[in-house]
C-alpha angles and dihedrals in degrees: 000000000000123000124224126198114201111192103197137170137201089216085109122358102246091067093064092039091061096042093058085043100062086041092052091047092050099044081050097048095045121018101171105017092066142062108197114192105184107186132171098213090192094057083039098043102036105018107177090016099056082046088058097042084048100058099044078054097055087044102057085044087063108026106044106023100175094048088060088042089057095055086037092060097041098051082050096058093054125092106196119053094170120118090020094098099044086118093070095077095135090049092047085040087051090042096043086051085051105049084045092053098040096030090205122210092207135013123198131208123208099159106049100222088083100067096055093056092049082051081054107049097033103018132243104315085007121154102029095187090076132059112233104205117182112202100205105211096187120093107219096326089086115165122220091236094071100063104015075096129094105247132144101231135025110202112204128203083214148000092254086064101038077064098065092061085045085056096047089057098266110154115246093235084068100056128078128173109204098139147258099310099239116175111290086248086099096062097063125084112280134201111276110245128221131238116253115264143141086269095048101025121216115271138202138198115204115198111195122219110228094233091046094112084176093053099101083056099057087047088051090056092037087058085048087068110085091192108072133043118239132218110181125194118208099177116204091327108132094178081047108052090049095055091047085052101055085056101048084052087053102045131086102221117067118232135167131248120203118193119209110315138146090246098102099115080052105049084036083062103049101054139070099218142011131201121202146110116301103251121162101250099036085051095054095041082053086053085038094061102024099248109146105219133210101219102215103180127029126205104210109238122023097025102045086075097056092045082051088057087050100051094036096055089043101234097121152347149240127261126171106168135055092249092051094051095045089052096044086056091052092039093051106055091028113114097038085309105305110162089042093060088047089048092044091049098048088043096054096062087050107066135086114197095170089059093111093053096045092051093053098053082056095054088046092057097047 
């Protein structure tokens, strides 16, 4: 039986996806050979108070960008984290009881904090009887924080990426690229989609960001367009969801909200295109399913790298207004969809949809 320990956060969903990736893959690779434990230390050891913290977080990240880009860029440019996180005792006295009580062969990291406050309480390449493995969820934007840690594994979503800790003086055994680590739904055959055409409309799927206080507006001008057929997800948004729904009941053309569900390689599948943030994980689900996206918000930092690897490979663009984003709808399936079928083609060699189990198997052999 081997023992994993996940170390997640909720400060940015794609923390927590890949975290529940790599447990499902290993729960589907070995049964009964492996004992996953996935924790967010932060929500077990402040409660309230890291709910608190966390939405004052999500707000400055929304609210004031380039405040947040500012901190981004200055935590990239340092080379020592340890000692910055000394605050945090009750969180490394919570961690240190839990690695007593599970005696993990490995522990992953997929929020980087976690490995600076291992640093911290063992040392740098402290505690050799266990693996300390560090999933990186950034394209190309890849803070330092992320790898000016000791670890014995770095795990990239590409190859792009994998080239910044080369950069910084990593060494290349340390470095794998498996993927971003999406459920392992993707990995199962999905329903062939069909092509857009007059017969099978083109149709869109529109997840909206939580902070997006415009978003009801931008569904209001998608269900103008007779053409394609809409799927909007509202999430857990209550306010939200009743906003989306007056205007499903005043507009002409029918579309169809989802609220929050586990259905995303599904929905990902069935449509030809999806617009949303570009996030890590909704990107790679996107990759995942060949879906090329229209990114239409940005967080600096951590999310301009994963818009660059849209528009560089070619399987999407950016959008960030409700104009934009009306034209690059249009644009893309124009000319008997065109662009699309450019877009769909390049996507579809992006993604990795057995990441998670690769990634598995890898944990297993360590």
């Amino acid at each position: 039986m081997k023992n994993i320990l996940i170390l997640t956060a909720g400060y940015g969903e794609g923390h927590n996806s890949a975290a529940r990736g790599i447990r499902d893959g290993l729960r589907k690779i070995a049964p009964e050979g492996v004992h996953v434990e996935l924790h967010d230390l932060f929500s077990d050891t402040y409660g309230l108070v890291n709910d608190w913290v966390r939405v004052l977080y999500m707000g400055m990240i929304n609210r004031t960008p380039r405040a947040w880009g500012v901190i981004y860029r200055w935590l990239d440019r340092q080379t020592d984290f340890v000692g910055d996180f000394r605050i945090f005792f009750s969180l490394k006295n919570y961690l240190r009881r839990l690695i007593e009580k599970l005696e993990p062969d490995v522990i992953v990291s997929v929020y980087p904090a976690y490995s600076h406050m291992l640093d911290e309480m063992f040392g740098r390449g402290g505690a050799p009887q266990y693996k300390r493995v560090v999933v990186v969820t950034d394209s190309i934007s890849v803070n330092a924080m992320w790898y000016q840690c000791s670890a014995d594994y770095f795990l990239l979503p590409n190859e792009v990426s994998a080239q910044v800790l080369f950069r910084a003086g990593v060494p290349a055994e340390k470095v794998k690229t498996f993927g971003f680590p999406v459920s392992p739904v993707f990995a199962q055959p999905g329903e062939l989609r069909p092509p857009p055409s007059k017969e099978n409309g083109p149709r869109v799927l529109y997840i909206i960001n939580a902070a997006n206080s415009g978003a009801p507006e931008l569904v209001r001008k998608l269900a103008d367009l007779p053409e394609i057929q809409l799927t909007v997800t509202v999430g857990r948004n209550a306010g939200l969801k009743v906003s989306v729904e007056k205007i499903r009941r005043t507009v002409t053309q029918e579309f169809e909200t989802v609220a929050w569900s586990d259905e995303l390689p599904r929905l990902l599948r069935a449509n030809h295109l999806v617009i949303s943030k570009a996030g890590g994980a909704t990107v790679q689900e996107a990759m995942c399913a060949g879906c090329p996206i229209i990114v239409n918000h940005v967080i600096p930092g951590q999310e301009e790298g994963n818009a660059r690897y849209i528009m560089e490979t070619k399987s999407g663009t950016i959008a960030l207004t409700h104009d934009a984003v009306m034209a690059a709808v249009q644009n893309a399936f124009a000319n008997d969809a065109a662009q699309w079928k450019e877009w769909a083609t390049n996507i579809s060699q992006l993604g990795r949809p057995n990441a998670s189990l690769d990634i598995a198997n890898f944990l297993l052999s360590l």
